[in-house]
C-alpha cells in the first residue's frame, strides 16, 4: 500500500468516525472504496490487518446503511463499496439538529428554571450559542434542498 492509499484510508476513517461509525468500519469502507474489484472477507482481513470478526461486524453495519453491497457467488460473498460521502454529509445537519441541538436547547431551557441568576446567565449564553448553531444548520439544510448544483451529476 502506498502513501496516498494509506492517507486516503486514514482520512476516510476519520470522516466515518465523525459520522458515528467505528474506526474499523471506516477502514473497511475506505479499503473497499479503493478496490477495483469486489473483495471477500478474507481479502479484507489480509488487506486491513483487522480480525475476521471485526471485518464481518463492520460489513454488516455498512451493508445495513447501504454503503456496501454484497453479492454471493456460490458460498463466497463479495463486497463492494458505494461512494456515499455526499449523501452521508447531507444527513449530518438534519441529524445534528434533531438529535442533539434541539433536545439540548430544551434541556437548557428547563434548567434555567432551577438555577440562580448567575447560572441562568451562563445557561442563557449556551442557549444563544445553540440558537446560532440551529440557524446555521437550517441554512445548510435549505441550501441543500434548493441548490441546483447538488442535483447535477
mmCIF file of C-alpha atoms in Angstrom:
data_model
loop_
_atom_site.group_PDB
_atom_site.id
_atom_site.type_symbol
_atom_site.label_atom_id
_atom_site.label_comp_id
_atom_site.label_asym_id
_atom_site.label_seq_id
_atom_site.Cartn_x
_atom_site.Cartn_y
_atom_site.Cartn_z
ATOM 1 C CA UNK A 1 0.000 0.000 0.000
ATOM 2 C CA UNK A 2 1.490 3.351 -0.989
ATOM 3 C CA UNK A 3 1.456 6.633 0.954
ATOM 4 C CA UNK A 4 -1.548 8.070 -0.895
ATOM 5 C CA UNK A 5 -3.641 4.955 -0.240
ATOM 6 C CA UNK A 6 -2.711 4.976 3.472
ATOM 7 C CA UNK A 7 -3.569 8.685 3.708
ATOM 8 C CA UNK A 8 -6.875 8.080 1.877
ATOM 9 C CA UNK A 9 -7.785 5.324 4.340
ATOM 10 C CA UNK A 10 -6.819 7.487 7.348
ATOM 11 C CA UNK A 11 -8.940 10.422 6.187
ATOM 12 C CA UNK A 12 -11.974 8.297 5.273
ATOM 13 C CA UNK A 13 -11.660 6.546 8.633
ATOM 14 C CA UNK A 14 -11.674 9.944 10.431
ATOM 15 C CA UNK A 15 -14.699 11.138 8.442
ATOM 16 C CA UNK A 16 -16.590 7.950 9.200
ATOM 17 C CA UNK A 17 -15.808 8.194 12.934
ATOM 18 C CA UNK A 18 -17.077 11.786 12.937
ATOM 19 C CA UNK A 19 -20.279 10.495 11.336
ATOM 20 C CA UNK A 20 -20.850 7.891 14.031
ATOM 21 C CA UNK A 21 -19.103 4.848 12.598
ATOM 22 C CA UNK A 22 -16.258 2.961 14.235
ATOM 23 C CA UNK A 23 -12.673 3.288 13.141
ATOM 24 C CA UNK A 24 -12.840 -0.312 11.917
ATOM 25 C CA UNK A 25 -15.915 0.420 9.798
ATOM 26 C CA UNK A 26 -14.140 3.431 8.322
ATOM 27 C CA UNK A 27 -11.068 1.381 7.472
ATOM 28 C CA UNK A 28 -13.115 -1.396 5.857
ATOM 29 C CA UNK A 29 -15.184 1.129 3.873
ATOM 30 C CA UNK A 30 -12.087 3.010 2.674
ATOM 31 C CA UNK A 31 -10.356 -0.218 1.680
ATOM 32 C CA UNK A 32 -13.383 -1.300 -0.349
ATOM 33 C CA UNK A 33 -13.604 2.127 -1.993
ATOM 34 C CA UNK A 34 -10.011 1.744 -3.207
ATOM 35 C CA UNK A 35 -10.556 -1.750 -4.563
ATOM 36 C CA UNK A 36 -11.132 -2.049 -8.298
ATOM 37 C CA UNK A 37 -12.856 -5.405 -7.769
ATOM 38 C CA UNK A 38 -15.252 -6.793 -5.151
ATOM 39 C CA UNK A 39 -13.473 -8.230 -2.104
ATOM 40 C CA UNK A 40 -14.125 -11.202 0.158
ATOM 41 C CA UNK A 41 -13.893 -11.061 3.943
ATOM 42 C CA UNK A 42 -10.617 -12.989 3.744
ATOM 43 C CA UNK A 43 -9.152 -10.420 1.354
ATOM 44 C CA UNK A 44 -10.302 -7.569 3.583
ATOM 45 C CA UNK A 45 -8.725 -9.229 6.630
ATOM 46 C CA UNK A 46 -5.420 -9.574 4.744
ATOM 47 C CA UNK A 47 -5.513 -6.020 3.375
ATOM 48 C CA UNK A 48 -6.573 -4.253 6.596
ATOM 49 C CA UNK A 49 -4.876 -6.401 9.226
ATOM 50 C CA UNK A 50 -8.145 -6.489 11.170
ATOM 51 C CA UNK A 51 -9.669 -9.612 12.683
ATOM 52 C CA UNK A 52 -12.206 -11.604 10.702
ATOM 53 C CA UNK A 53 -14.952 -10.913 13.242
ATOM 54 C CA UNK A 54 -14.247 -7.144 13.195
ATOM 55 C CA UNK A 55 -14.431 -7.074 9.417
ATOM 56 C CA UNK A 56 -17.626 -9.141 9.427
ATOM 57 C CA UNK A 57 -19.321 -6.894 12.007
ATOM 58 C CA UNK A 58 -18.264 -3.799 10.074
ATOM 59 C CA UNK A 59 -19.603 -5.183 6.810
ATOM 60 C CA UNK A 60 -22.940 -5.905 8.473
ATOM 61 C CA UNK A 61 -23.394 -2.278 9.531
ATOM 62 C CA UNK A 62 -22.010 -0.821 6.296
ATOM 63 C CA UNK A 63 -24.365 -3.058 4.305
ATOM 64 C CA UNK A 64 -27.316 -2.112 6.509
ATOM 65 C CA UNK A 65 -26.535 1.563 5.836
ATOM 66 C CA UNK A 66 -26.285 0.937 2.066
ATOM 67 C CA UNK A 67 -22.614 1.911 1.900
ATOM 68 C CA UNK A 68 -21.588 -1.611 0.909
ATOM 69 C CA UNK A 69 -23.303 -4.178 -1.278
ATOM 70 C CA UNK A 70 -22.837 -7.917 -1.096
ATOM 71 C CA UNK A 71 -23.021 -10.404 -3.948
ATOM 72 C CA UNK A 72 -22.812 -14.155 -3.452
ATOM 73 C CA UNK A 73 -21.080 -16.486 -5.884
ATOM 74 C CA UNK A 74 -21.590 -19.972 -4.622
ATOM 75 C CA UNK A 75 -20.736 -19.904 -0.939
ATOM 76 C CA UNK A 76 -18.427 -16.870 -1.180
ATOM 77 C CA UNK A 77 -19.610 -13.329 -0.510
ATOM 78 C CA UNK A 78 -18.078 -10.428 -2.420
ATOM 79 C CA UNK A 79 -18.339 -6.878 -1.098
ATOM 80 C CA UNK A 80 -18.265 -3.568 -2.961
ATOM 81 C CA UNK A 81 -18.417 -0.036 -1.540
ATOM 82 C CA UNK A 82 -20.570 2.708 -2.994
ATOM 83 C CA UNK A 83 -19.217 6.257 -2.718
ATOM 84 C CA UNK A 84 -21.758 7.993 -0.500
ATOM 85 C CA UNK A 85 -19.882 10.850 1.174
ATOM 86 C CA UNK A 86 -22.239 13.449 -0.199
ATOM 87 C CA UNK A 87 -25.364 11.593 0.870
ATOM 88 C CA UNK A 88 -23.959 10.919 4.348
ATOM 89 C CA UNK A 89 -22.833 14.548 4.673
ATOM 90 C CA UNK A 90 -26.313 15.817 3.841
ATOM 91 C CA UNK A 91 -27.781 13.768 6.682
ATOM 92 C CA UNK A 92 -25.407 15.279 9.226
ATOM 93 C CA UNK A 93 -27.032 18.731 9.647
ATOM 94 C CA UNK A 94 -30.530 17.240 9.936
ATOM 95 C CA UNK A 95 -29.440 14.569 12.396
ATOM 96 C CA UNK A 96 -27.444 17.009 14.491
ATOM 97 C CA UNK A 97 -30.358 19.414 14.634
ATOM 98 C CA UNK A 98 -32.958 16.787 15.532
ATOM 99 C CA UNK A 99 -30.933 14.509 17.805
ATOM 100 C CA UNK A 100 -28.632 16.938 19.557
ATOM 101 C CA UNK A 101 -29.220 20.672 19.184
ATOM 102 C CA UNK A 102 -32.989 20.908 19.697
ATOM 103 C CA UNK A 103 -33.050 18.418 22.600
ATOM 104 C CA UNK A 104 -30.133 20.254 24.199
ATOM 105 C CA UNK A 105 -31.984 23.572 23.843
ATOM 106 C CA UNK A 106 -34.985 22.087 25.649
ATOM 107 C CA UNK A 107 -32.788 20.791 28.465
ATOM 108 C CA UNK A 108 -31.087 24.175 28.867
ATOM 109 C CA UNK A 109 -34.471 25.956 28.940
ATOM 110 C CA UNK A 110 -35.671 23.540 31.610
ATOM 111 C CA UNK A 111 -32.502 24.031 33.646
ATOM 112 C CA UNK A 112 -32.902 27.810 33.558
ATOM 113 C CA UNK A 113 -35.983 27.495 35.777
ATOM 114 C CA UNK A 114 -33.996 25.760 38.503
ATOM 115 C CA UNK A 115 -30.872 27.865 38.929
ATOM 116 C CA UNK A 116 -29.863 31.226 40.368
ATOM 117 C CA UNK A 117 -29.226 34.334 38.242
ATOM 118 C CA UNK A 118 -25.504 33.675 37.918
ATOM 119 C CA UNK A 119 -26.082 30.211 36.461
ATOM 120 C CA UNK A 120 -29.030 31.450 34.381
ATOM 121 C CA UNK A 121 -26.703 33.927 32.728
ATOM 122 C CA UNK A 122 -24.325 31.117 31.757
ATOM 123 C CA UNK A 123 -27.176 28.912 30.542
ATOM 124 C CA UNK A 124 -28.552 31.826 28.532
ATOM 125 C CA UNK A 125 -25.170 32.186 26.791
ATOM 126 C CA UNK A 126 -25.272 28.470 25.962
ATOM 127 C CA UNK A 127 -28.827 28.819 24.670
ATOM 128 C CA UNK A 128 -27.854 31.773 22.448
ATOM 129 C CA UNK A 129 -24.951 29.778 21.034
ATOM 130 C CA UNK A 130 -27.246 26.815 20.327
ATOM 131 C CA UNK A 131 -29.742 29.126 18.589
ATOM 132 C CA UNK A 132 -26.975 30.404 16.279
ATOM 133 C CA UNK A 133 -25.945 26.838 15.508
ATOM 134 C CA UNK A 134 -29.557 25.891 14.835
ATOM 135 C CA UNK A 135 -29.852 28.813 12.410
ATOM 136 C CA UNK A 136 -26.698 27.801 10.511
ATOM 137 C CA UNK A 137 -27.795 24.157 10.309
ATOM 138 C CA UNK A 138 -31.199 25.211 8.977
ATOM 139 C CA UNK A 139 -29.465 27.342 6.318
ATOM 140 C CA UNK A 140 -27.340 24.365 5.263
ATOM 141 C CA UNK A 141 -30.448 22.178 5.038
ATOM 142 C CA UNK A 142 -32.252 24.826 2.975
ATOM 143 C CA UNK A 143 -29.293 25.270 0.601
ATOM 144 C CA UNK A 144 -29.156 21.512 0.090
ATOM 145 C CA UNK A 145 -32.875 21.396 -0.712
ATOM 146 C CA UNK A 146 -32.808 24.365 -3.111
ATOM 147 C CA UNK A 147 -29.460 24.175 -4.879
ATOM 148 C CA UNK A 148 -29.361 23.032 -8.495
ATOM 149 C CA UNK A 149 -25.647 22.198 -8.398
ATOM 150 C CA UNK A 150 -26.372 19.444 -5.909
ATOM 151 C CA UNK A 151 -28.737 17.641 -8.257
ATOM 152 C CA UNK A 152 -26.405 17.578 -11.270
ATOM 153 C CA UNK A 153 -24.255 14.504 -11.752
#
